[in-house]
Tab-separated table of N, CA and C in Angstrom:
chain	number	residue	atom	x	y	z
A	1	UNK	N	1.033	-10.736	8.471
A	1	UNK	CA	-0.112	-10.057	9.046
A	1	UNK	C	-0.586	-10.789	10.289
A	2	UNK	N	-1.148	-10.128	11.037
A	2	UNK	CA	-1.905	-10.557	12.061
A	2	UNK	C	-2.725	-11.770	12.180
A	3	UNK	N	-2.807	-12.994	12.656
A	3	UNK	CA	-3.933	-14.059	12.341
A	3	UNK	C	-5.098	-13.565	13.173
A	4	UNK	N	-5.471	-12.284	13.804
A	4	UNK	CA	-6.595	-12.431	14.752
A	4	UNK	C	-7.646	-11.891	14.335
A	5	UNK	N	-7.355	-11.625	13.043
A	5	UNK	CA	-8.893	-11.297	12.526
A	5	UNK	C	-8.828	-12.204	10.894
A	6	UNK	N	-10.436	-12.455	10.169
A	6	UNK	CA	-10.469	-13.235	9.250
A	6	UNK	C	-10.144	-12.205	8.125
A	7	UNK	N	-10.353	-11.099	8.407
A	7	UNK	CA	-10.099	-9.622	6.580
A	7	UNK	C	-9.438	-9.096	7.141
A	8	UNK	N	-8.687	-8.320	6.389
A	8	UNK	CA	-8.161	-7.057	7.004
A	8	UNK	C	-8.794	-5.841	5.659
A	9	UNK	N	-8.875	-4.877	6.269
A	9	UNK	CA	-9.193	-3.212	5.131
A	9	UNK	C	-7.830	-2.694	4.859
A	10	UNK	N	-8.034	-2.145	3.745
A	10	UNK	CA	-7.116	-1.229	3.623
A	10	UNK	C	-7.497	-0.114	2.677
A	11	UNK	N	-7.103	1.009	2.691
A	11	UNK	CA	-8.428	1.975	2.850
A	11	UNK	C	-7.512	3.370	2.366
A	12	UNK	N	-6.963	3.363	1.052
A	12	UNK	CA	-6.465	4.795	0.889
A	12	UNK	C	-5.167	4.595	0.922
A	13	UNK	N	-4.515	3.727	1.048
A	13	UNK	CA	-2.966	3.254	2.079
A	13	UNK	C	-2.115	3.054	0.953
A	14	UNK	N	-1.053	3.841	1.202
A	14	UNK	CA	0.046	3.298	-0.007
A	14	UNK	C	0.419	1.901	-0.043
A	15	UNK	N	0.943	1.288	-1.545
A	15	UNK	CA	1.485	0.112	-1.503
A	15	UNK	C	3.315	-0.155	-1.938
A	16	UNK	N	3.372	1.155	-2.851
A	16	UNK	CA	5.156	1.362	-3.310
A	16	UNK	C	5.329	2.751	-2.821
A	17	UNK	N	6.267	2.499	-1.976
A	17	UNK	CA	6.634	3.635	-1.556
A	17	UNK	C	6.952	5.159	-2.495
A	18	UNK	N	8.551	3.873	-3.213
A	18	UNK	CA	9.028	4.731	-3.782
A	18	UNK	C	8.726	5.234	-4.924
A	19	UNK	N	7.643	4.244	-5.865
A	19	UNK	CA	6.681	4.649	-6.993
A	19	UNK	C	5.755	6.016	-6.651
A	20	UNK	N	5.266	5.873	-5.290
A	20	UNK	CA	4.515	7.226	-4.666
A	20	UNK	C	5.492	8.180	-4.601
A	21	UNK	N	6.800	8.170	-3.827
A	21	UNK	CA	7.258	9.637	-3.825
A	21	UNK	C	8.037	10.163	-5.285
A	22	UNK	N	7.990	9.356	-6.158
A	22	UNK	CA	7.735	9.841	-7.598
A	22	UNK	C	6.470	10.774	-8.068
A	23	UNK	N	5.602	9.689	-8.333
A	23	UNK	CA	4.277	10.568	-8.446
A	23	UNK	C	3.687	11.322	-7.984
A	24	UNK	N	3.819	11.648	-6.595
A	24	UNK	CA	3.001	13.084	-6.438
A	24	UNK	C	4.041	13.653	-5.755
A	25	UNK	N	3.098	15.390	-5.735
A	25	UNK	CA	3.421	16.304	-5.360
A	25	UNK	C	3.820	16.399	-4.019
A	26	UNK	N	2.956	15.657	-3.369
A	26	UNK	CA	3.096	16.235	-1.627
A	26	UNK	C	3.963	15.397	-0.966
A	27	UNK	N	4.926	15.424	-0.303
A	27	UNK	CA	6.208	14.027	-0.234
A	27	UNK	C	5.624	13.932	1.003
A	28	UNK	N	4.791	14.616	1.997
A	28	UNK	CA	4.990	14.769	3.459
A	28	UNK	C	3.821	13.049	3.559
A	29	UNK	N	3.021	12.264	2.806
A	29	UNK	CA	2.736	11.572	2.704
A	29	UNK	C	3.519	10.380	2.712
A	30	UNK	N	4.941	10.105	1.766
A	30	UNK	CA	5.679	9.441	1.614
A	30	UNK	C	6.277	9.214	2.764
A	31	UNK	N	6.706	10.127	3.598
A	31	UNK	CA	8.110	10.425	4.466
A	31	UNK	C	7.339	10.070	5.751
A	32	UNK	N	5.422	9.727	6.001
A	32	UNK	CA	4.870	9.788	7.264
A	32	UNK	C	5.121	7.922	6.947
A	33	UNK	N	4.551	7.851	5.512
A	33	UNK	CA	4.285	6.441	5.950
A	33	UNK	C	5.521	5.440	6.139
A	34	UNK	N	6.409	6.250	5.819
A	34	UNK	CA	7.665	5.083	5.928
A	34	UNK	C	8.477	5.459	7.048
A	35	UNK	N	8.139	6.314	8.217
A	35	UNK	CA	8.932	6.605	9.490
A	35	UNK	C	9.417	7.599	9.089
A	36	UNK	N	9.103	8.350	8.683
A	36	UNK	CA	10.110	9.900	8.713
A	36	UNK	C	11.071	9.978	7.774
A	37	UNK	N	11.409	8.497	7.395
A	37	UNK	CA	12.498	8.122	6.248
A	37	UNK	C	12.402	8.600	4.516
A	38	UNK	N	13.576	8.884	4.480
A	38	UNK	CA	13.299	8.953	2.669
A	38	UNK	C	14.274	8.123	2.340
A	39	UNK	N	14.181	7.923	0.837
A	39	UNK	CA	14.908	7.115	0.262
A	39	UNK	C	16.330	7.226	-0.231
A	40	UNK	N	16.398	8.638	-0.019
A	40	UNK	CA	17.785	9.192	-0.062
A	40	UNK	C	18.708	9.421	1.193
A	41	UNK	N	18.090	10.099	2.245
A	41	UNK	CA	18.730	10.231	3.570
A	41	UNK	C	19.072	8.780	4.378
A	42	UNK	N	18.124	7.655	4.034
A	42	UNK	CA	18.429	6.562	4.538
A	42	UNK	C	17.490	5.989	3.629
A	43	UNK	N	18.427	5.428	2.660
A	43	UNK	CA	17.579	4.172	1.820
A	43	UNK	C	17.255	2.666	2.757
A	44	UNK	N	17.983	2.121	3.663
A	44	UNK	CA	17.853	1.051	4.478
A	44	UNK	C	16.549	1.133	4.845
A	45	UNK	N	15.800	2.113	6.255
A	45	UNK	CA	15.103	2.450	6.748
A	45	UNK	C	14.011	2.394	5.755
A	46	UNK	N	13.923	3.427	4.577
A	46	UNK	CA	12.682	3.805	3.725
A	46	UNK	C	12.217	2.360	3.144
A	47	UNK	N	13.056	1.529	2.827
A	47	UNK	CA	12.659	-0.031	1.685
A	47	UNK	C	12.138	-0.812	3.511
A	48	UNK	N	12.879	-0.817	4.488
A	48	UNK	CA	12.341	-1.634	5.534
A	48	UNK	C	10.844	-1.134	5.976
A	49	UNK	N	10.215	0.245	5.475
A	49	UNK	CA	8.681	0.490	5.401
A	49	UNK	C	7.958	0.675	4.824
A	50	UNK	N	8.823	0.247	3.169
A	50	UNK	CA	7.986	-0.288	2.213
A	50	UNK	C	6.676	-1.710	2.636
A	51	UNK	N	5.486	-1.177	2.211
A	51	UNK	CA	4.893	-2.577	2.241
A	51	UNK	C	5.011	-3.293	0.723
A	52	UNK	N	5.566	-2.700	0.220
A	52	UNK	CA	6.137	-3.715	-0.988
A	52	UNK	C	7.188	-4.688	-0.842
A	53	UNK	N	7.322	-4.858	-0.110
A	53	UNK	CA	8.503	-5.878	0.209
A	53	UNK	C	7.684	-6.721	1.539
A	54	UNK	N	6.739	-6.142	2.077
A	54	UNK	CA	6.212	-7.450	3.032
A	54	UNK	C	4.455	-8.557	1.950
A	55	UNK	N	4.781	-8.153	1.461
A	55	UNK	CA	3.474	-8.937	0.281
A	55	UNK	C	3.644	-10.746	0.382
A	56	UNK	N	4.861	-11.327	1.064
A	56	UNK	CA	4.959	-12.424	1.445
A	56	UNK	C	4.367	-12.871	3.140
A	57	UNK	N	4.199	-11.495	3.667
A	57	UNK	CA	3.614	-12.019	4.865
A	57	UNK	C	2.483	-11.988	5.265
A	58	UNK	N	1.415	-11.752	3.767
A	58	UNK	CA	0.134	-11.169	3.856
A	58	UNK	C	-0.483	-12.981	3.562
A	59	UNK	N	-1.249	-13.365	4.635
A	59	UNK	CA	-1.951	-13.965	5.069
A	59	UNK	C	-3.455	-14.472	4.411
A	60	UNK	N	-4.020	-13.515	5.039
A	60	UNK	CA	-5.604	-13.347	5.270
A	60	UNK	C	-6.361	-12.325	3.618
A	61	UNK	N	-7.584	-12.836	3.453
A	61	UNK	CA	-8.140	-11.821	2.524
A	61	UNK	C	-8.287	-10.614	3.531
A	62	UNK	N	-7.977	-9.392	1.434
A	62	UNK	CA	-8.030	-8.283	1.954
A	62	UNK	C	-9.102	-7.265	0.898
A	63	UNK	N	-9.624	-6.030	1.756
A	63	UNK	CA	-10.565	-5.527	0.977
A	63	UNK	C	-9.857	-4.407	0.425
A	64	UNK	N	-9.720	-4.116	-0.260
A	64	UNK	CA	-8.996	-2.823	-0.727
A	64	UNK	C	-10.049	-1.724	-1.720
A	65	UNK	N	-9.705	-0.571	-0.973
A	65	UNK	CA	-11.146	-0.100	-0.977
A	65	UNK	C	-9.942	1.812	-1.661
A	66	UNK	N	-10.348	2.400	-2.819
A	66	UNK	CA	-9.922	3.508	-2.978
A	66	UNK	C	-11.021	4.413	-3.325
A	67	UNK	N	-10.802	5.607	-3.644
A	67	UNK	CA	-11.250	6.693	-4.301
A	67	UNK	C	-10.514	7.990	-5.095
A	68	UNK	N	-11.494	7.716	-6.412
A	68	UNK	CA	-10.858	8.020	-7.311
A	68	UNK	C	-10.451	9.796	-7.681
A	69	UNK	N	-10.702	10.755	-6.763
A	69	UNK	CA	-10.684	12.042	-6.148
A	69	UNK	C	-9.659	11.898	-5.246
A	70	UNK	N	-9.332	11.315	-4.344
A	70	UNK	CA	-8.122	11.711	-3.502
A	70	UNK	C	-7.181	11.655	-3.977
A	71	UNK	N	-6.471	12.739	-3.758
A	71	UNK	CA	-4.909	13.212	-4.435
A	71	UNK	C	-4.269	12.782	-3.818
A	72	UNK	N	-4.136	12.871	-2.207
A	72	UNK	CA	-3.332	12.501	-1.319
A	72	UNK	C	-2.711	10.633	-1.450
A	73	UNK	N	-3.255	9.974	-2.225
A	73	UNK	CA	-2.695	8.700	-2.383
A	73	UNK	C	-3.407	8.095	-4.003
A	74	UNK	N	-2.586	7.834	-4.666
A	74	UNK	CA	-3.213	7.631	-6.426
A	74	UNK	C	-3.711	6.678	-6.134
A	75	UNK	N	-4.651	6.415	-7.089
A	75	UNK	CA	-5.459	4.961	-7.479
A	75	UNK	C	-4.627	3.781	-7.891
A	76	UNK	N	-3.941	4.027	-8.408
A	76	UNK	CA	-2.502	2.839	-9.130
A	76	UNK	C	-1.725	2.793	-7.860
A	77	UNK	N	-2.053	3.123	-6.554
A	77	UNK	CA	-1.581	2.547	-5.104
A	77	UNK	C	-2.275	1.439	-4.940
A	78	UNK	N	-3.406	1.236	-4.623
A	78	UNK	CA	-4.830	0.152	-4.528
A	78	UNK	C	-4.772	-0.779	-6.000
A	79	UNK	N	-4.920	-0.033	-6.981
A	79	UNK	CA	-4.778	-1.526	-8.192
A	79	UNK	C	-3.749	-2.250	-7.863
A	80	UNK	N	-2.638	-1.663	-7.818
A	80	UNK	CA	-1.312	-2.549	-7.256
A	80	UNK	C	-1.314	-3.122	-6.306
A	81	UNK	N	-1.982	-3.209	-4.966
A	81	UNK	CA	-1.812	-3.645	-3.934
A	81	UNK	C	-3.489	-4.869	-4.163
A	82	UNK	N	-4.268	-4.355	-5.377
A	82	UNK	CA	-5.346	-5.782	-5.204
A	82	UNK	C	-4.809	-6.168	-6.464
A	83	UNK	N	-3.390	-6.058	-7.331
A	83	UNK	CA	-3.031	-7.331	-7.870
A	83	UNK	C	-2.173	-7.809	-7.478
A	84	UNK	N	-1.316	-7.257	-6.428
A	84	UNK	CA	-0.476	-7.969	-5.245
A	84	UNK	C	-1.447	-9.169	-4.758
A	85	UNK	N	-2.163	-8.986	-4.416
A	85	UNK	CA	-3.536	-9.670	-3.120
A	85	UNK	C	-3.636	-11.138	-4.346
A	86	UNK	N	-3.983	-10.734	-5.564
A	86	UNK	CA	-4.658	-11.611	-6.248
A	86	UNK	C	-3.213	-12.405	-6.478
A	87	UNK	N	-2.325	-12.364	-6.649
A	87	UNK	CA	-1.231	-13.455	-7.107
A	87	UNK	C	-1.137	-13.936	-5.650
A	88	UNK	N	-0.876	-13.190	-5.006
A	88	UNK	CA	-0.287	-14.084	-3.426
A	88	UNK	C	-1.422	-14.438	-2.656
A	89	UNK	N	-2.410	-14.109	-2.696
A	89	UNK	CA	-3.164	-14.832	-1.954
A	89	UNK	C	-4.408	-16.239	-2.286
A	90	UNK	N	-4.369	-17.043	-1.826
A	90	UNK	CA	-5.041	-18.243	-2.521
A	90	UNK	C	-6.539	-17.709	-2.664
A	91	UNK	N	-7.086	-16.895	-1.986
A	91	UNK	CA	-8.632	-16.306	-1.638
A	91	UNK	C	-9.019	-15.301	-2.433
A	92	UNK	N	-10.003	-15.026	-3.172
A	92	UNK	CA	-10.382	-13.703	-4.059
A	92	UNK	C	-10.285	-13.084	-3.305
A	93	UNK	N	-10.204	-11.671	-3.891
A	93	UNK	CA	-9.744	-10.137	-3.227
A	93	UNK	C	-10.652	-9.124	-3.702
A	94	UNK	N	-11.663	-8.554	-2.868
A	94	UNK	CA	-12.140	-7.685	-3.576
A	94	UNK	C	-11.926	-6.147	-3.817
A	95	UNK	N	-12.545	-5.687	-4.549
A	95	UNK	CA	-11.464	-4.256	-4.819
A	95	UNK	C	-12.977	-2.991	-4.988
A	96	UNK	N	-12.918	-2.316	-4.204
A	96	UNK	CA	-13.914	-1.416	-4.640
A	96	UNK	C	-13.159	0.460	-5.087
A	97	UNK	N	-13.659	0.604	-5.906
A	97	UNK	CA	-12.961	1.737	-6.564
A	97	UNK	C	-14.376	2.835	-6.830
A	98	UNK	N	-14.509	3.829	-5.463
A	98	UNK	CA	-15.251	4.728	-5.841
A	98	UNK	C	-15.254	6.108	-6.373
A	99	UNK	N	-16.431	6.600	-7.345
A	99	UNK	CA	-15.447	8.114	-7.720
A	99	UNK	C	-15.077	9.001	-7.029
């Protein structure tokens, strides 16, 4: 991550790609956040925009912030990505989960 700021947000944002284009319905979510890529037409590409595989270059505390109504990205995106935060990062992580 970036060193030029002290937090970073993250705000709705997938954390497993390919766990997401399992679970839901709408793939056009999956296929934006990983470059257009799927995991079938080019598996290389889709895992290189996984942010599950960059969780070693995460730095800085992070706020991870969901809601529990949006379809467009599950809640078990954000738990996963603030118990990612909590093993790898030396700094508490806070997690806000609204309905």
């Amino acid at each position: 991550m970036n060193h030029r700021f002290r937090a970073h947000v993250n705000h709705k944002r997938t954390f497993d790609l390919r766990e997401m284009a399992y679970a839901i319905e709408e793939l056009w979510f999956t296929e934006h956040d990983s470059g257009g890529f799927t995991q079938y037409k080019n598996p290389k590409a889709f895992e290189k925009f996984d942010p599950i595989h960059h969780i070693a270059n995460w730095s800085q505390p992070m706020l991870v912030i969901q809601g529990g109504r949006d379809y467009r990205v599950l809640d078990t995106q954000s738990r996963d990505r603030h118990r990612a935060c909590f093993l790898a990062l030396p700094c508490p992580v806070p997690c806000c989960t609204l309905p």
